JSON list of C-alpha atoms in Angstrom, two decimals:
[
{"chain": "A", "resi": 1, "resn": "ALA", "atom": "CA", "xyz": [-0.02, -0.01, -0.02]},
{"chain": "A", "resi": 2, "resn": "GLU", "atom": "CA", "xyz": [2.86, 2.38, 0.79]},
{"chain": "A", "resi": 3, "resn": "VAL", "atom": "CA", "xyz": [4.49, 1.79, -2.59]},
{"chain": "A", "resi": 4, "resn": "THR", "atom": "CA", "xyz": [1.17, 2.44, -4.29]},
{"chain": "A", "resi": 5, "resn": "ARG", "atom": "CA", "xyz": [0.73, 5.67, -2.36]},
{"chain": "A", "resi": 6, "resn": "LEU", "atom": "CA", "xyz": [4.23, 6.91, -3.13]},
{"chain": "A", "resi": 7, "resn": "THR", "atom": "CA", "xyz": [3.93, 5.98, -6.81]},
{"chain": "A", "resi": 8, "resn": "LEU", "atom": "CA", "xyz": [0.62, 7.70, -7.25]},
{"chain": "A", "resi": 9, "resn": "GLN", "atom": "CA", "xyz": [1.74, 10.69, -5.23]},
{"chain": "A", "resi": 10, "resn": "HIS", "atom": "CA", "xyz": [4.69, 11.10, -7.58]},
{"chain": "A", "resi": 11, "resn": "ASP", "atom": "CA", "xyz": [2.65, 10.57, -10.72]},
{"chain": "A", "resi": 12, "resn": "VAL", "atom": "CA", "xyz": [0.00, 13.04, -9.59]},
{"chain": "A", "resi": 13, "resn": "ALA", "atom": "CA", "xyz": [2.61, 15.66, -8.66]},
{"chain": "A", "resi": 14, "resn": "THR", "atom": "CA", "xyz": [4.42, 15.31, -12.00]},
{"chain": "A", "resi": 15, "resn": "ARG", "atom": "CA", "xyz": [1.09, 15.16, -13.89]},
{"chain": "A", "resi": 16, "resn": "ALA", "atom": "CA", "xyz": [1.98, 11.78, -15.30]},
{"chain": "A", "resi": 17, "resn": "VAL", "atom": "CA", "xyz": [-1.49, 10.67, -14.25]},
{"chain": "A", "resi": 18, "resn": "ASP", "atom": "CA", "xyz": [-4.35, 13.00, -15.13]},
{"chain": "A", "resi": 19, "resn": "THR", "atom": "CA", "xyz": [-7.79, 13.25, -13.57]},
{"chain": "A", "resi": 20, "resn": "ALA", "atom": "CA", "xyz": [-9.35, 10.83, -16.07]},
{"chain": "A", "resi": 21, "resn": "ALA", "atom": "CA", "xyz": [-6.70, 8.18, -15.27]},
{"chain": "A", "resi": 22, "resn": "GLN", "atom": "CA", "xyz": [-7.24, 8.75, -11.53]},
{"chain": "A", "resi": 23, "resn": "ASP", "atom": "CA", "xyz": [-10.96, 8.29, -11.98]},
{"chain": "A", "resi": 24, "resn": "ALA", "atom": "CA", "xyz": [-10.34, 5.16, -14.03]},
{"chain": "A", "resi": 25, "resn": "LEU", "atom": "CA", "xyz": [-8.74, 3.61, -10.94]},
{"chain": "A", "resi": 26, "resn": "VAL", "atom": "CA", "xyz": [-11.77, 4.30, -8.75]},
{"chain": "A", "resi": 27, "resn": "THR", "atom": "CA", "xyz": [-14.46, 2.22, -10.43]},
{"chain": "A", "resi": 28, "resn": "PRO", "atom": "CA", "xyz": [-12.53, -1.07, -10.48]},
{"chain": "A", "resi": 29, "resn": "LEU", "atom": "CA", "xyz": [-11.22, -0.48, -6.94]},
{"chain": "A", "resi": 30, "resn": "VAL", "atom": "CA", "xyz": [-14.69, 0.12, -5.53]},
{"chain": "A", "resi": 31, "resn": "GLY", "atom": "CA", "xyz": [-16.09, -2.71, -7.61]},
{"chain": "A", "resi": 32, "resn": "THR", "atom": "CA", "xyz": [-13.48, -5.04, -6.19]},
{"chain": "A", "resi": 33, "resn": "ALA", "atom": "CA", "xyz": [-14.32, -3.79, -2.71]},
{"chain": "A", "resi": 34, "resn": "ALA", "atom": "CA", "xyz": [-17.92, -4.81, -3.24]},
{"chain": "A", "resi": 35, "resn": "ALA", "atom": "CA", "xyz": [-16.94, -8.19, -4.72]},
{"chain": "A", "resi": 36, "resn": "GLN", "atom": "CA", "xyz": [-14.44, -9.01, -1.92]},
{"chain": "A", "resi": 37, "resn": "ALA", "atom": "CA", "xyz": [-16.71, -7.84, 0.88]},
{"chain": "A", "resi": 38, "resn": "ASP", "atom": "CA", "xyz": [-17.11, -11.33, 2.38]},
{"chain": "A", "resi": 39, "resn": "ASP", "atom": "CA", "xyz": [-13.38, -12.00, 2.41]},
{"chain": "A", "resi": 40, "resn": "ASP", "atom": "CA", "xyz": [-11.81, -10.41, 5.54]},
{"chain": "A", "resi": 41, "resn": "ALA", "atom": "CA", "xyz": [-8.24, -10.72, 4.30]},
{"chain": "A", "resi": 42, "resn": "GLY", "atom": "CA", "xyz": [-9.15, -9.30, 0.92]},
{"chain": "A", "resi": 43, "resn": "ALA", "atom": "CA", "xyz": [-11.19, -6.56, 2.60]},
{"chain": "A", "resi": 44, "resn": "ASP", "atom": "CA", "xyz": [-8.18, -5.45, 4.62]},
{"chain": "A", "resi": 45, "resn": "VAL", "atom": "CA", "xyz": [-5.97, -5.35, 1.53]},
{"chain": "A", "resi": 46, "resn": "LEU", "atom": "CA", "xyz": [-8.57, -3.32, -0.35]},
{"chain": "A", "resi": 47, "resn": "ALA", "atom": "CA", "xyz": [-9.04, -0.90, 2.56]},
{"chain": "A", "resi": 48, "resn": "ALA", "atom": "CA", "xyz": [-5.25, -0.40, 2.57]},
{"chain": "A", "resi": 49, "resn": "ALA", "atom": "CA", "xyz": [-5.31, 0.26, -1.18]},
{"chain": "A", "resi": 50, "resn": "VAL", "atom": "CA", "xyz": [-8.09, 2.84, -0.72]},
{"chain": "A", "resi": 51, "resn": "GLY", "atom": "CA", "xyz": [-6.08, 4.54, 1.99]},
{"chain": "A", "resi": 52, "resn": "ALA", "atom": "CA", "xyz": [-2.98, 4.57, -0.23]},
{"chain": "A", "resi": 53, "resn": "LEU", "atom": "CA", "xyz": [-4.92, 6.02, -3.14]},
{"chain": "A", "resi": 54, "resn": "ALA", "atom": "CA", "xyz": [-6.56, 8.67, -0.95]},
{"chain": "A", "resi": 55, "resn": "GLY", "atom": "CA", "xyz": [-3.20, 9.62, 0.57]},
{"chain": "A", "resi": 56, "resn": "ALA", "atom": "CA", "xyz": [-1.70, 10.06, -2.88]},
{"chain": "A", "resi": 57, "resn": "LEU", "atom": "CA", "xyz": [-4.65, 12.05, -4.27]},
{"chain": "A", "resi": 58, "resn": "GLY", "atom": "CA", "xyz": [-5.28, 14.27, -1.26]},
{"chain": "A", "resi": 59, "resn": "GLY", "atom": "CA", "xyz": [-8.56, 15.61, 0.05]},
{"chain": "A", "resi": 60, "resn": "SER", "atom": "CA", "xyz": [-9.93, 17.26, -3.05]},
{"chain": "A", "resi": 61, "resn": "GLY", "atom": "CA", "xyz": [-8.34, 14.74, -5.39]},
{"chain": "A", "resi": 62, "resn": "CYS", "atom": "CA", "xyz": [-10.31, 11.83, -4.07]},
{"chain": "A", "resi": 63, "resn": "ALA", "atom": "CA", "xyz": [-13.79, 13.28, -4.43]},
{"chain": "A", "resi": 64, "resn": "ARG", "atom": "CA", "xyz": [-14.87, 10.60, -6.91]},
{"chain": "A", "resi": 65, "resn": "LEU", "atom": "CA", "xyz": [-13.45, 7.82, -4.72]},
{"chain": "A", "resi": 66, "resn": "HIS", "atom": "CA", "xyz": [-15.33, 9.17, -1.71]},
{"chain": "A", "resi": 67, "resn": "TYR", "atom": "CA", "xyz": [-18.57, 9.50, -3.67]},
{"chain": "A", "resi": 68, "resn": "GLU", "atom": "CA", "xyz": [-18.32, 5.91, -4.92]},
{"chain": "A", "resi": 69, "resn": "LEU", "atom": "CA", "xyz": [-17.66, 4.60, -1.40]},
{"chain": "A", "resi": 70, "resn": "CYS", "atom": "CA", "xyz": [-20.67, 6.54, -0.09]},
{"chain": "A", "resi": 71, "resn": "THR", "atom": "CA", "xyz": [-22.75, 4.94, -2.85]},
{"chain": "A", "resi": 72, "resn": "LEU", "atom": "CA", "xyz": [-21.40, 1.50, -1.90]},
{"chain": "A", "resi": 73, "resn": "ALA", "atom": "CA", "xyz": [-22.44, 2.24, 1.68]},
{"chain": "A", "resi": 74, "resn": "ARG", "atom": "CA", "xyz": [-26.06, 2.13, 0.44]},
{"chain": "A", "resi": 75, "resn": "ASP", "atom": "CA", "xyz": [-25.66, -1.21, -1.36]},
{"chain": "A", "resi": 76, "resn": "GLU", "atom": "CA", "xyz": [-28.26, -3.98, -0.79]},
{"chain": "A", "resi": 77, "resn": "SER", "atom": "CA", "xyz": [-25.54, -6.32, 0.42]},
{"chain": "A", "resi": 78, "resn": "ALA", "atom": "CA", "xyz": [-24.67, -5.97, 4.11]},
{"chain": "A", "resi": 79, "resn": "ALA", "atom": "CA", "xyz": [-21.17, -7.24, 3.40]},
{"chain": "A", "resi": 80, "resn": "ALA", "atom": "CA", "xyz": [-20.69, -4.50, 0.76]},
{"chain": "A", "resi": 81, "resn": "ARG", "atom": "CA", "xyz": [-21.90, -1.86, 3.23]},
{"chain": "A", "resi": 82, "resn": "ARG", "atom": "CA", "xyz": [-19.48, -3.14, 5.85]},
{"chain": "A", "resi": 83, "resn": "GLN", "atom": "CA", "xyz": [-16.66, -3.00, 3.28]},
{"chain": "A", "resi": 84, "resn": "ALA", "atom": "CA", "xyz": [-17.66, 0.58, 2.40]},
{"chain": "A", "resi": 85, "resn": "VAL", "atom": "CA", "xyz": [-17.25, 1.49, 6.10]},
{"chain": "A", "resi": 86, "resn": "ARG", "atom": "CA", "xyz": [-13.79, -0.10, 6.19]},
{"chain": "A", "resi": 87, "resn": "CYS", "atom": "CA", "xyz": [-12.73, 1.76, 3.05]},
{"chain": "A", "resi": 88, "resn": "LEU", "atom": "CA", "xyz": [-14.18, 5.07, 4.24]},
{"chain": "A", "resi": 89, "resn": "GLU", "atom": "CA", "xyz": [-12.29, 4.66, 7.49]},
{"chain": "A", "resi": 90, "resn": "ALA", "atom": "CA", "xyz": [-9.06, 4.03, 5.57]},
{"chain": "A", "resi": 91, "resn": "LEU", "atom": "CA", "xyz": [-9.75, 7.06, 3.36]},
{"chain": "A", "resi": 92, "resn": "TYR", "atom": "CA", "xyz": [-10.38, 9.36, 6.36]},
{"chain": "A", "resi": 93, "resn": "ASN", "atom": "CA", "xyz": [-7.31, 8.05, 8.21]},
{"chain": "A", "resi": 94, "resn": "ALA", "atom": "CA", "xyz": [-5.14, 8.68, 5.15]},
{"chain": "A", "resi": 95, "resn": "LEU", "atom": "CA", "xyz": [-6.47, 12.17, 4.65]},
{"chain": "A", "resi": 96, "resn": "GLY", "atom": "CA", "xyz": [-6.46, 13.32, 8.23]},
{"chain": "A", "resi": 97, "resn": "ALA", "atom": "CA", "xyz": [-7.73, 16.91, 8.50]},
{"chain": "A", "resi": 98, "resn": "ASP", "atom": "CA", "xyz": [-8.12, 17.05, 4.71]},
{"chain": "A", "resi": 99, "resn": "ALA", "atom": "CA", "xyz": [-11.06, 14.66, 5.02]},
{"chain": "A", "resi": 100, "resn": "ALA", "atom": "CA", "xyz": [-13.18, 17.58, 6.24]},
{"chain": "A", "resi": 101, "resn": "VAL", "atom": "CA", "xyz": [-14.02, 18.47, 2.59]},
{"chain": "A", "resi": 102, "resn": "HIS", "atom": "CA", "xyz": [-16.08, 15.25, 2.45]},
{"chain": "A", "resi": 103, "resn": "VAL", "atom": "CA", "xyz": [-18.13, 15.61, 5.62]},
{"chain": "A", "resi": 104, "resn": "ALA", "atom": "CA", "xyz": [-21.27, 17.00, 3.99]},
{"chain": "A", "resi": 105, "resn": "GLU", "atom": "CA", "xyz": [-21.40, 14.12, 1.51]},
{"chain": "A", "resi": 106, "resn": "ALA", "atom": "CA", "xyz": [-20.65, 11.45, 4.15]},
{"chain": "A", "resi": 107, "resn": "VAL", "atom": "CA", "xyz": [-23.18, 12.45, 6.80]},
{"chain": "A", "resi": 108, "resn": "PRO", "atom": "CA", "xyz": [-26.33, 11.01, 5.10]},
{"chain": "A", "resi": 109, "resn": "ALA", "atom": "CA", "xyz": [-24.61, 7.73, 4.27]},
{"chain": "A", "resi": 110, "resn": "LEU", "atom": "CA", "xyz": [-23.05, 7.32, 7.70]},
{"chain": "A", "resi": 111, "resn": "ALA", "atom": "CA", "xyz": [-26.34, 8.24, 9.42]},
{"chain": "A", "resi": 112, "resn": "GLU", "atom": "CA", "xyz": [-28.01, 5.36, 7.58]},
{"chain": "A", "resi": 113, "resn": "LEU", "atom": "CA", "xyz": [-25.20, 2.97, 8.53]},
{"chain": "A", "resi": 114, "resn": "LEU", "atom": "CA", "xyz": [-25.54, 3.87, 12.22]},
{"chain": "A", "resi": 115, "resn": "GLU", "atom": "CA", "xyz": [-29.09, 2.51, 12.03]},
{"chain": "A", "resi": 116, "resn": "ASP", "atom": "CA", "xyz": [-28.34, -0.43, 9.73]},
{"chain": "A", "resi": 117, "resn": "SER", "atom": "CA", "xyz": [-30.49, -3.53, 10.07]},
{"chain": "A", "resi": 118, "resn": "GLU", "atom": "CA", "xyz": [-27.37, -5.74, 10.17]},
{"chain": "A", "resi": 119, "resn": "PRO", "atom": "CA", "xyz": [-25.61, -5.53, 13.56]},
{"chain": "A", "resi": 120, "resn": "HIS", "atom": "CA", "xyz": [-22.13, -6.03, 12.14]},
{"chain": "A", "resi": 121, "resn": "VAL", "atom": "CA", "xyz": [-22.57, -3.11, 9.71]},
{"chain": "A", "resi": 122, "resn": "GLU", "atom": "CA", "xyz": [-23.89, -0.84, 12.49]},
{"chain": "A", "resi": 123, "resn": "ALA", "atom": "CA", "xyz": [-21.01, -1.89, 14.76]},
{"chain": "A", "resi": 124, "resn": "ALA", "atom": "CA", "xyz": [-18.46, -1.21, 12.05]},
{"chain": "A", "resi": 125, "resn": "SER", "atom": "CA", "xyz": [-19.90, 2.25, 11.40]},
{"chain": "A", "resi": 126, "resn": "ARG", "atom": "CA", "xyz": [-19.72, 3.11, 15.13]},
{"chain": "A", "resi": 127, "resn": "ALA", "atom": "CA", "xyz": [-16.05, 2.12, 15.38]}
]
């Protein structure tokens, strides 16, 4: 994850990767997060990848990633919602104070997760 973060950080800084290329990373990453939601080991690796990508892109640079994760947080699958919580946590941890730009978008999704019908999803969102 650290190598990914450093590589992307370099490529973003040198403009070797443009916004379209960054966005092209998001859909498969979030799609994989949804597909691997039942696999705890895979879920941890994907959360680390999300954190690395967010750290490289910075607060405003990961708007699409954040949006897609908030959308995943509303998925029909409880496992996918739980994975969204893990990935959002990784994103916020990677961004630190820069995560504040995403608060308004996150509040509705997180409010729903705090009252999720699945106890493990609710517990994950409270952590």
